PDB file of C-alpha atoms and ligand atoms in Angstrom:
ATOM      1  CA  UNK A   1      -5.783   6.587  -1.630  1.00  0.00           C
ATOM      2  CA  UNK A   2      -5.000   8.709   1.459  1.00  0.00           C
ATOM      3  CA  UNK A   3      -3.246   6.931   4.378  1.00  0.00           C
ATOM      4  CA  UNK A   4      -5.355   7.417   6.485  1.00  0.00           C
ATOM      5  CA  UNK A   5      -7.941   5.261   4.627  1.00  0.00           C
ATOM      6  CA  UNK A   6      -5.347   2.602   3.837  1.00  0.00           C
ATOM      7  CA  UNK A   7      -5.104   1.953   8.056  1.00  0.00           C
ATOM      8  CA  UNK A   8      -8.461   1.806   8.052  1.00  0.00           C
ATOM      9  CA  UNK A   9      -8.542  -0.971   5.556  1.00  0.00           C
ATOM     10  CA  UNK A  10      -5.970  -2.611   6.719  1.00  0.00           C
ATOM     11  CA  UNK A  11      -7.808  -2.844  10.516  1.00  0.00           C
ATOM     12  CA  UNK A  12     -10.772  -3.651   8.795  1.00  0.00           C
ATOM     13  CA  UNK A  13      -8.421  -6.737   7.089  1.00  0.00           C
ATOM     14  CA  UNK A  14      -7.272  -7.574  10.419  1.00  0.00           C
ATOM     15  CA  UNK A  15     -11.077  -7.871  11.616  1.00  0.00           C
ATOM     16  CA  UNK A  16     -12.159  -9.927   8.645  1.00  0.00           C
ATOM     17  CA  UNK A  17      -9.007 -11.728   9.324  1.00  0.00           C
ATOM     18  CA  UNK A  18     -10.284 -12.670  12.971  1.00  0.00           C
ATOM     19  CA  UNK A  19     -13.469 -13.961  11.620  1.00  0.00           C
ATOM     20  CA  UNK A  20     -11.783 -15.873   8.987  1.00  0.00           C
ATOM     21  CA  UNK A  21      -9.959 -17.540  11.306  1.00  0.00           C
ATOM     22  CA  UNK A  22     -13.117 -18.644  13.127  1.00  0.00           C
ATOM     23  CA  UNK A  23     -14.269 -20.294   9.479  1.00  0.00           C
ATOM     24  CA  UNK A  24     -10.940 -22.050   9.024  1.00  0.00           C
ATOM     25  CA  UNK A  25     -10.750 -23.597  11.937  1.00  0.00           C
ATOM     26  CA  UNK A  26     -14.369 -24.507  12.339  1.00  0.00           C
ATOM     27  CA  UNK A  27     -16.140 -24.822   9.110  1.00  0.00           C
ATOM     28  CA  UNK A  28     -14.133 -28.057   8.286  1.00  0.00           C
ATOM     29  CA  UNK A  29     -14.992 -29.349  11.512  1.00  0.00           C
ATOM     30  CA  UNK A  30     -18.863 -28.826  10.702  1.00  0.00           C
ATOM     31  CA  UNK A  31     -19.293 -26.915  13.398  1.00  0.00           C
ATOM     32  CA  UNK A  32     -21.086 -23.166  13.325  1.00  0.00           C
ATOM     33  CA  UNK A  33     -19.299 -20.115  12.258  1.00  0.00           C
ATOM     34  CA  UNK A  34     -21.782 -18.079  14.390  1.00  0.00           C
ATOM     35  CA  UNK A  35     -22.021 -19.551  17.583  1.00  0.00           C
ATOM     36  CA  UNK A  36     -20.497 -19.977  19.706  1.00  0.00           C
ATOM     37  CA  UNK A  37     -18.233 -16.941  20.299  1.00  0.00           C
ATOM     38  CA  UNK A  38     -14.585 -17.650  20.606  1.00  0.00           C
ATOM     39  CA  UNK A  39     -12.758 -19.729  22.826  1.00  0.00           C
ATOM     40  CA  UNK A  40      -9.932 -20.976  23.744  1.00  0.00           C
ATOM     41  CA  UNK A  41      -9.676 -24.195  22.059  1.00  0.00           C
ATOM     42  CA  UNK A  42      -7.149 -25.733  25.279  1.00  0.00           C
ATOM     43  CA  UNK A  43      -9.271 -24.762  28.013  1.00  0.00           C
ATOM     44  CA  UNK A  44     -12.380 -23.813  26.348  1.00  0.00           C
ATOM     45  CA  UNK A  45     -12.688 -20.590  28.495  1.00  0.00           C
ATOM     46  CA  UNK A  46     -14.998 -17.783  26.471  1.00  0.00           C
ATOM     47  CA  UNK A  47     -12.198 -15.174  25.198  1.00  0.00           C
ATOM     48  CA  UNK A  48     -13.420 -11.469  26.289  1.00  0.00           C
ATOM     49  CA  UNK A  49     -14.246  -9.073  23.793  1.00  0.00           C
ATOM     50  CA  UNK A  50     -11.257  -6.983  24.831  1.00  0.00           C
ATOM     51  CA  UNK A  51      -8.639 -10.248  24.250  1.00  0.00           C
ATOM     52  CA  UNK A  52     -10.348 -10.073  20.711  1.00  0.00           C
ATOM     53  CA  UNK A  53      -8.412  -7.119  19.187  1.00  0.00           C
ATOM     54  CA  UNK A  54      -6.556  -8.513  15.798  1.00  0.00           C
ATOM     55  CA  UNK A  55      -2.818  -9.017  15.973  1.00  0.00           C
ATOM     56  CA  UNK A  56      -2.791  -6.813  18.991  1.00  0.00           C
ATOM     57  CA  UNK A  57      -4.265  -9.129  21.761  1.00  0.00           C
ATOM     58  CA  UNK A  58      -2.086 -11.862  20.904  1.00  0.00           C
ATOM     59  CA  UNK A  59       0.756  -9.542  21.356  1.00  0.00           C
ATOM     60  CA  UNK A  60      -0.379  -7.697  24.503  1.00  0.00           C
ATOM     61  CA  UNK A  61      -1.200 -11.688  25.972  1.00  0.00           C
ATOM     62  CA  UNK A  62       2.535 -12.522  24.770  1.00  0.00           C
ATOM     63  CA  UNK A  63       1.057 -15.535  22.631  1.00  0.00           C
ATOM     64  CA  UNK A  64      -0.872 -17.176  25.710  1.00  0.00           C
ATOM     65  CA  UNK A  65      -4.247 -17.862  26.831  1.00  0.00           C
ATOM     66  CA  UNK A  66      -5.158 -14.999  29.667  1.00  0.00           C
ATOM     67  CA  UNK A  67      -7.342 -18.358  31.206  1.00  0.00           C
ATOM     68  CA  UNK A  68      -5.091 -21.136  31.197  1.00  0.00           C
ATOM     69  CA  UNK A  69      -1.877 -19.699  29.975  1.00  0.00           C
ATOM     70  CA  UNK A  70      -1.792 -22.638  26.903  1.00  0.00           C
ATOM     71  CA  UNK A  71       0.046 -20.931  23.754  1.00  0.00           C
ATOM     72  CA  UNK A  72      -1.947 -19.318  21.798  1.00  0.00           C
ATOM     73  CA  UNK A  73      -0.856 -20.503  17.754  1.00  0.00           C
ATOM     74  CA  UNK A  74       0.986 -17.681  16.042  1.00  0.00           C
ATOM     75  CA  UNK A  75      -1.308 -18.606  13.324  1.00  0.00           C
ATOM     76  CA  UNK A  76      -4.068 -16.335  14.140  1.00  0.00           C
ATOM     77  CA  UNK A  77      -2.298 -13.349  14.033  1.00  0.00           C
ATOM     78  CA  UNK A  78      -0.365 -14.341  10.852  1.00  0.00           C
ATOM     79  CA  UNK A  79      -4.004 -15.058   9.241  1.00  0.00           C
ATOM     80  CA  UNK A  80      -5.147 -11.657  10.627  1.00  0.00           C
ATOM     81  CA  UNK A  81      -2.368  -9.327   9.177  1.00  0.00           C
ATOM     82  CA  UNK A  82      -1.845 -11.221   6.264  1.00  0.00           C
ATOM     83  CA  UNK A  83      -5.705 -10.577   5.439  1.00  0.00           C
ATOM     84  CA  UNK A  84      -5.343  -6.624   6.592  1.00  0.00           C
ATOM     85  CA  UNK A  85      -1.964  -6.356   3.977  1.00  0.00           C
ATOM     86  CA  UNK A  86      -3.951  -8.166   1.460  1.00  0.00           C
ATOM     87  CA  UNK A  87      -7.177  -5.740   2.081  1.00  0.00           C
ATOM     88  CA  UNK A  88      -4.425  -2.849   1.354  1.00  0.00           C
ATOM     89  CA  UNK A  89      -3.160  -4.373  -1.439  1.00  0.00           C
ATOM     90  CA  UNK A  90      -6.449  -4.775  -3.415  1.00  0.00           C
ATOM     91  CA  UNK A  91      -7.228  -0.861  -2.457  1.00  0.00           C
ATOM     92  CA  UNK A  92      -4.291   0.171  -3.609  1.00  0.00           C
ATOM     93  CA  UNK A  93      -4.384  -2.207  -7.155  1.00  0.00           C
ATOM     94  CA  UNK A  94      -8.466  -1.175  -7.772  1.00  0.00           C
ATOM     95  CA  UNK A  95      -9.157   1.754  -5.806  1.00  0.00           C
ATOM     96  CA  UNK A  96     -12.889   2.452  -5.262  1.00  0.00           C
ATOM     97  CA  UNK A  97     -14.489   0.231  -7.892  1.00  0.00           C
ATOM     98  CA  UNK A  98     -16.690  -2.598  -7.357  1.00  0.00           C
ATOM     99  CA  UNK A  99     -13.289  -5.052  -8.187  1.00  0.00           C
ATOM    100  CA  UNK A 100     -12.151  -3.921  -4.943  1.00  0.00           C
ATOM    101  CA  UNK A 101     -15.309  -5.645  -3.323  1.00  0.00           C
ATOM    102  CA  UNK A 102     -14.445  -8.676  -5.621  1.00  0.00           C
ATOM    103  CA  UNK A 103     -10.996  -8.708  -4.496  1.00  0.00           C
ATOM    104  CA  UNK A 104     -12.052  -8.355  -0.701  1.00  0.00           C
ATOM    105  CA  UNK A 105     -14.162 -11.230  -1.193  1.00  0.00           C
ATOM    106  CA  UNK A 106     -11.501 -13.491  -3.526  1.00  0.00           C
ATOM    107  CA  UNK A 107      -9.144 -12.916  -1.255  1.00  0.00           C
ATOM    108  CA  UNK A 108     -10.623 -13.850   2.049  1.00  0.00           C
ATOM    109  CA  UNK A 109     -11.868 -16.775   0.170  1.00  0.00           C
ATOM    110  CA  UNK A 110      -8.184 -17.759  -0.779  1.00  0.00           C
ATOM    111  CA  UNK A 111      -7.477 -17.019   2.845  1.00  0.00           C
ATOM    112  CA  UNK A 112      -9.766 -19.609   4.344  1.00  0.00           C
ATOM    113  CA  UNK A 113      -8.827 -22.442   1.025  1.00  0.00           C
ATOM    114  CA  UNK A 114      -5.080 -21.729   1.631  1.00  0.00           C
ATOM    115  CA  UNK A 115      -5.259 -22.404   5.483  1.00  0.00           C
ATOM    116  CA  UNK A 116      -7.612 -25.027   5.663  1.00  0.00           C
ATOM    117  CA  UNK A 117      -5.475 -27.277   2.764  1.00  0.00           C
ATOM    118  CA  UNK A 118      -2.973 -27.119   4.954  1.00  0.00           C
ATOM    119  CA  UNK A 119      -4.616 -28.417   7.836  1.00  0.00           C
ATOM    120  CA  UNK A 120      -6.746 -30.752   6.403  1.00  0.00           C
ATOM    121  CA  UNK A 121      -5.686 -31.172   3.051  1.00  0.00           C
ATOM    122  CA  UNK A 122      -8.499 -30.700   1.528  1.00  0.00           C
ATOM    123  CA  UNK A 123      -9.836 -27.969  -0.510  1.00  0.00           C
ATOM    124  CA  UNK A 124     -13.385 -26.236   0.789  1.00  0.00           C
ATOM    125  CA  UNK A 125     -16.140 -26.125  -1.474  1.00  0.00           C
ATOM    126  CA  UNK A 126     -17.966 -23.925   0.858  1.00  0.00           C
ATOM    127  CA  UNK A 127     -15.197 -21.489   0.177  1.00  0.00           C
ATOM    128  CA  UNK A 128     -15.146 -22.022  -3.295  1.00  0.00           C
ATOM    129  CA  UNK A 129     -18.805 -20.847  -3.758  1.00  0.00           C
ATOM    130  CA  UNK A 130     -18.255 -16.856  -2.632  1.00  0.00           C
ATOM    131  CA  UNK A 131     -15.342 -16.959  -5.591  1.00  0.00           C
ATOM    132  CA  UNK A 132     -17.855 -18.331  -8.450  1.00  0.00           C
ATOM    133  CA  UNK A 133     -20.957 -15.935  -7.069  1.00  0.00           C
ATOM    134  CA  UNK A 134     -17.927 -12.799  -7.285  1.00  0.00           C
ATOM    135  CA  UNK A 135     -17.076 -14.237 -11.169  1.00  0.00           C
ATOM    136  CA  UNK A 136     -20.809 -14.561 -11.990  1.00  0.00           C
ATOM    137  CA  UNK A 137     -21.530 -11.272 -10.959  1.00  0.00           C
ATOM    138  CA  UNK A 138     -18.785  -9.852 -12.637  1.00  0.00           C
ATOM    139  CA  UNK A 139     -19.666 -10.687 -15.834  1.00  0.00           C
ATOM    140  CA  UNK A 140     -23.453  -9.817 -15.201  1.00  0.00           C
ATOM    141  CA  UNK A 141     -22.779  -6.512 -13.703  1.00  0.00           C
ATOM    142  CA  UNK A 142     -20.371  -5.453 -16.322  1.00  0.00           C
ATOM    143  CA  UNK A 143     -21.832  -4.049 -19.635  1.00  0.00           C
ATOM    144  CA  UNK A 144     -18.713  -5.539 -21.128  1.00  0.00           C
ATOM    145  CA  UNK A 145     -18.674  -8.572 -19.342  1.00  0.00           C
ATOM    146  CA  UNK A 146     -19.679 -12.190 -21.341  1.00  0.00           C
ATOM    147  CA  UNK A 147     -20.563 -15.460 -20.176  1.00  0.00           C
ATOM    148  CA  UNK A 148     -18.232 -16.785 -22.872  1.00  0.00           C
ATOM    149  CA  UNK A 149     -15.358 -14.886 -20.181  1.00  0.00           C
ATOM    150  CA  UNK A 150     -16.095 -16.516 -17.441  1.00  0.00           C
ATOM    151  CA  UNK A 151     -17.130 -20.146 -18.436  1.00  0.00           C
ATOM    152  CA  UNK A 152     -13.376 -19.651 -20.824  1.00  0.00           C
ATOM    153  CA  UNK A 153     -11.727 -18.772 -17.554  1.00  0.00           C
ATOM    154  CA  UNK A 154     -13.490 -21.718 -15.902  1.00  0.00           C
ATOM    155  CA  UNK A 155     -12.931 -24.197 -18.538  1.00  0.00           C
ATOM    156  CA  UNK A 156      -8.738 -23.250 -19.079  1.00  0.00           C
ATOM    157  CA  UNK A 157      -8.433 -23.534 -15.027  1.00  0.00           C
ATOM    158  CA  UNK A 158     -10.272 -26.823 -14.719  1.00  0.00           C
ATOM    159  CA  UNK A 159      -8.349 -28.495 -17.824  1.00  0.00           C
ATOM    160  CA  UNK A 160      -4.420 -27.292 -16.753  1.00  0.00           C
ATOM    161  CA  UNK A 161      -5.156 -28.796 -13.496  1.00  0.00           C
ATOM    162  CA  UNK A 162      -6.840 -31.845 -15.508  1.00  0.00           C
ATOM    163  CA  UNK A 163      -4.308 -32.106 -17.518  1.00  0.00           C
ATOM    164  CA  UNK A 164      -1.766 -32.801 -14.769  1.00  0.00           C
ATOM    165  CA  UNK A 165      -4.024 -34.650 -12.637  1.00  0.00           C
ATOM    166  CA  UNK A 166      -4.231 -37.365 -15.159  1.00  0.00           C
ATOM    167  CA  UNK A 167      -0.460 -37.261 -16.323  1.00  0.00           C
ATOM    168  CA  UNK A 168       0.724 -37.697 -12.805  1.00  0.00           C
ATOM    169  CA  UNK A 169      -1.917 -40.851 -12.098  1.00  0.00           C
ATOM    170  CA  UNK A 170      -0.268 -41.920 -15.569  1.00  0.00           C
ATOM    171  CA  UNK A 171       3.022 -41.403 -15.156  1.00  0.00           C
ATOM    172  CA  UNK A 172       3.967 -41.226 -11.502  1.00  0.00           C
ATOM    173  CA  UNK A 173       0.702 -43.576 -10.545  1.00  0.00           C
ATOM    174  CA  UNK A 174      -0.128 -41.091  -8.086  1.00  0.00           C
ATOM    175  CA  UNK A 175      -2.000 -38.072  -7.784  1.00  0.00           C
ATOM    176  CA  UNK A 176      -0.085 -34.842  -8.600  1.00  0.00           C
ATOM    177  CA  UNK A 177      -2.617 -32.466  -7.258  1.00  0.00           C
ATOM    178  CA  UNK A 178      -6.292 -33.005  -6.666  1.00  0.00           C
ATOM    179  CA  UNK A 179      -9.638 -32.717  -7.492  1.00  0.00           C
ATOM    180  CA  UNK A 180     -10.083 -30.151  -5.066  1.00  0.00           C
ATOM    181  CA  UNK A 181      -6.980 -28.033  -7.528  1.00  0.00           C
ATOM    182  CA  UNK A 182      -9.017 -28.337 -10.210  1.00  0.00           C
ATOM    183  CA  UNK A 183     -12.318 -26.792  -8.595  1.00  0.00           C
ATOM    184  CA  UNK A 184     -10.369 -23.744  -6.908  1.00  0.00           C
ATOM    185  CA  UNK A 185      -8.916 -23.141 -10.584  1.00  0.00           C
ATOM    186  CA  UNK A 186     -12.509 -23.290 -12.508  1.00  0.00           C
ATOM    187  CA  UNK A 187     -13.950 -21.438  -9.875  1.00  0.00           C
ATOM    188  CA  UNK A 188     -10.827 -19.370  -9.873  1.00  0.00           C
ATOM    189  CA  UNK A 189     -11.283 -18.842 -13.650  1.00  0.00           C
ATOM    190  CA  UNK A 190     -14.856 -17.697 -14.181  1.00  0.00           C
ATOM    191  CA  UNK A 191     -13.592 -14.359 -12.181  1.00  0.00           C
ATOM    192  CA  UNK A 192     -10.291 -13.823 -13.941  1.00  0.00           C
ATOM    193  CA  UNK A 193     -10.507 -15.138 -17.207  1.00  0.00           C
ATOM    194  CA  UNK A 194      -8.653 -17.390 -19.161  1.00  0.00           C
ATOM    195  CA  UNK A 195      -5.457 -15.344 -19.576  1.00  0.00           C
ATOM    196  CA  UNK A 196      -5.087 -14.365 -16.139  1.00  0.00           C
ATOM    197  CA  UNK A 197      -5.941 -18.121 -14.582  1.00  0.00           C
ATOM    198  CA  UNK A 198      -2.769 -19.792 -16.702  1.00  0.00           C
ATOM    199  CA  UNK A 199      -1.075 -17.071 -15.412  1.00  0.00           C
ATOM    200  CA  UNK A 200      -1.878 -17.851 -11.512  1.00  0.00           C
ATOM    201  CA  UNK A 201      -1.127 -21.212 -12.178  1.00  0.00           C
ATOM    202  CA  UNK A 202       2.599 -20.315 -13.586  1.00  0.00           C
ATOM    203  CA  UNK A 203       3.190 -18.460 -10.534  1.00  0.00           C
ATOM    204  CA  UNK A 204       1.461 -20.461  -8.581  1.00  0.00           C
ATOM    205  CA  UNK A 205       3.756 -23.886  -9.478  1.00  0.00           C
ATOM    206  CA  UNK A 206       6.801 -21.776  -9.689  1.00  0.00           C
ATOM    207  CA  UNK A 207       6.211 -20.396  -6.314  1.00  0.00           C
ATOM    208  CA  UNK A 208       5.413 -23.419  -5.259  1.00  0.00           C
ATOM    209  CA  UNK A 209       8.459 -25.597  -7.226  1.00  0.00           C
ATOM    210  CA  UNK A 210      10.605 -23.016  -5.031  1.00  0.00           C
ATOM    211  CA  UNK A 211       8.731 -23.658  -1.815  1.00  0.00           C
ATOM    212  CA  UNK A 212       9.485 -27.182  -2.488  1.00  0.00           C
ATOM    213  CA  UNK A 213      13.766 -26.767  -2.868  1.00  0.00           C
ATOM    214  CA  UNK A 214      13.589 -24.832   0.213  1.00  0.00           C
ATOM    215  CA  UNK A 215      11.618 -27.103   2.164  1.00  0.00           C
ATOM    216  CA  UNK A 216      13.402 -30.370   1.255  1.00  0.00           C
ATOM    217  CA  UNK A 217      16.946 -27.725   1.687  1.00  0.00           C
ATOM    218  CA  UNK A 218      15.555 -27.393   5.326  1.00  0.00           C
ATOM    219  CA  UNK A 219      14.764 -31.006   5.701  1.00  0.00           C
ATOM    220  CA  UNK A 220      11.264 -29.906   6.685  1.00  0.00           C
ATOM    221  CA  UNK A 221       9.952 -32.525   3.901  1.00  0.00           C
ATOM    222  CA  UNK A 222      11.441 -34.927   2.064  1.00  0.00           C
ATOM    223  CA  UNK A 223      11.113 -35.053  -1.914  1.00  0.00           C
ATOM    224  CA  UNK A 224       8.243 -37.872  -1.373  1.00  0.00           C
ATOM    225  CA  UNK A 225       6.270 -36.152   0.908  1.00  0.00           C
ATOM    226  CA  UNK A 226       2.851 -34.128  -0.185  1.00  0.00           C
ATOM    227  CA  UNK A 227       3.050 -30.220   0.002  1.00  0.00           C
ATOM    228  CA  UNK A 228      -0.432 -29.274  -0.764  1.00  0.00           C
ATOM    229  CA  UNK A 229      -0.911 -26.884  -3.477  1.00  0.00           C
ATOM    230  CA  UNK A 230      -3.760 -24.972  -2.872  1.00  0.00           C
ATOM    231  CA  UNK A 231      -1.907 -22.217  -0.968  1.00  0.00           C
ATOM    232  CA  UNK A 232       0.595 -21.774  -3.781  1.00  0.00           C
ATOM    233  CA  UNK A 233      -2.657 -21.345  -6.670  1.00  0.00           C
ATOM    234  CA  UNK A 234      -3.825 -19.173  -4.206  1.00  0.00           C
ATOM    235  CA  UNK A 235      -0.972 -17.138  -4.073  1.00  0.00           C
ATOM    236  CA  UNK A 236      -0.568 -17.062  -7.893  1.00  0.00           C
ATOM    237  CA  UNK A 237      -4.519 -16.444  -8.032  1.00  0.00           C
ATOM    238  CA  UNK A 238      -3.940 -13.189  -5.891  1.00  0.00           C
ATOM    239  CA  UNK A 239      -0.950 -12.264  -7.851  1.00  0.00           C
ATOM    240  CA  UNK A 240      -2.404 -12.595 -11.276  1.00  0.00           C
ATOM    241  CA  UNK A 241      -6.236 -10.787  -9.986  1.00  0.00           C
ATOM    242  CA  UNK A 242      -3.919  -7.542  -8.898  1.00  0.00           C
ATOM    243  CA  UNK A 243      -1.038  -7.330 -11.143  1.00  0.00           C
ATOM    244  CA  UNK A 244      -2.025  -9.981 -14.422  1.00  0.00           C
ATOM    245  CA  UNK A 245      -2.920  -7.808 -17.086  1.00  0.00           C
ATOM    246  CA  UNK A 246       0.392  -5.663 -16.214  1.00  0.00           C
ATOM    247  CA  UNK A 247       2.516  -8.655 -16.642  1.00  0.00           C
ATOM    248  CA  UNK A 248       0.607  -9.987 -19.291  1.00  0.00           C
ATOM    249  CA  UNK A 249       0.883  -6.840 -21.437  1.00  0.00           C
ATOM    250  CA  UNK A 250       4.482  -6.247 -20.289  1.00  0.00           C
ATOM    251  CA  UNK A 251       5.469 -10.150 -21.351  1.00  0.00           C
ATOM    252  CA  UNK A 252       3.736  -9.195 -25.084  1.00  0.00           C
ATOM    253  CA  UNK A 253       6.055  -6.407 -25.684  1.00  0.00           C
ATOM    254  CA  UNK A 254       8.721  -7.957 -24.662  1.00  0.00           C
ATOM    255  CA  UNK A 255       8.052 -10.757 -26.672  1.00  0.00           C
TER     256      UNK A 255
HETATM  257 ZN1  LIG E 301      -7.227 -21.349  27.496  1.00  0.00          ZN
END
């Protein structure tokens, strides 16, 4: 794709970003997504449309509300440009296909699970449902596409999660990961198949098992404490939806 449409995707990212922001902090909180329009959650002041530019307002504000000077969490802008490089990154794995709409929509989906599990820890069913409509339509739209693909995918994601689940309450009496882990991998699965979902959930623990050492190296948890794993399947979900099949079919030759 030519640059120039790559920026544009990436600002479009940014702007999705902003809104997804709005979901992840509110939709947990049961409040609307729609109204009302932003504000500033210290002083409640109404942020102007021109403080609403992605990544660039919070910079040009210096990380502080224009009203009451509060700071301003550096979370929004990481949400906002890590949706824009994400937006790039599907364009430039699926070019202009209808995947790339699928991988718009997975990811911002991953972006608002990822965020709120670590806020709440909880996973979001509400953002669970735009993954399994993407994976149903998939297989519908697609003359190759099968039902047998996507309830597979649903089926392998929902039992390797299962499967740990139960060992953990079993052998650690506590739980390993959640229920929540094993909806975001069905719902993962009915959109990327069997093969690919083990895969995201490889990288996704080894990622994660990594996280871990660096985070107890840091003293930032301790080896008891909860890290909640939805942001690492996430990761390993987008990793596997882009590049899967090329690491899949690499891994067989090798092998
Ligand atoms: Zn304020």
């Amino acid at each position: 794709m030519e640059y120039v449409l790559l920026i544009f995707i990436f600002l479009f990212g940014t702007v999705i970003g902003s809104f997804l922001n709005v979901c992840i902090h509110r939709i947990p909180k049961g409040l609307s997504i729609a109204y009302p329009p932003s504000y500033c959650p210290k002083c409640g002041q109404r942020i102007k449309p021109y403080d609403l530019i992605p990544v660039v307002s919070y910079a040009i504000l210096g990380g502080k509300c224009r009203h009451c000077k509060e700071p301003i969490s550096i979370r929004y802008p990481i949400v906002e440009a890590l949706t824009g490089i994400a937006f790039v990154v599907s364009a430039l794995t699926y070019g202009y296909s209808i995947e790339l709409l699928y991988s718009l929509a997975l990811v911002s989906s991953l972006m608002i699970i990822s965020f709120v599990d670590i806020d709440e820890g909880i996973i979001l069913d509400a953002a669970l449902i735009p993954i399994v409509a993407v994976g149903i339509i998939a297989v519908a739209v697609d003359p190759s596409g099968t039902w047998q693909y996507a309830a597979l995918g649903a089926l392998v994601g929902a039992c390797i999660i299962g499967t740990i689940y139960i060992l953990s309450l079993i052998i650690l009496k506590k739980e390993g990961m959640g229920i929540g882990d094993i909806k975001l991998m069905a719902a993962v699965g009915t959109l990327l198949g069997w093969q690919r979902t083990l895969l995201a959930f490889f990288i996704g623990v080894y990622i994660g098992a990594i996280a871990g050492i660096i985070m107890i190296a840091l003293k930032k948890k301790d080896m008891a404490s909860e890290i909640p794993f939805g942001p690492f399947l996430s990761i390993g979900t987008a990793i596997s939806w882009w590049f899967g099949y090329e690491f899949i079919n690499w891994y067989l030759f090798l092998a």
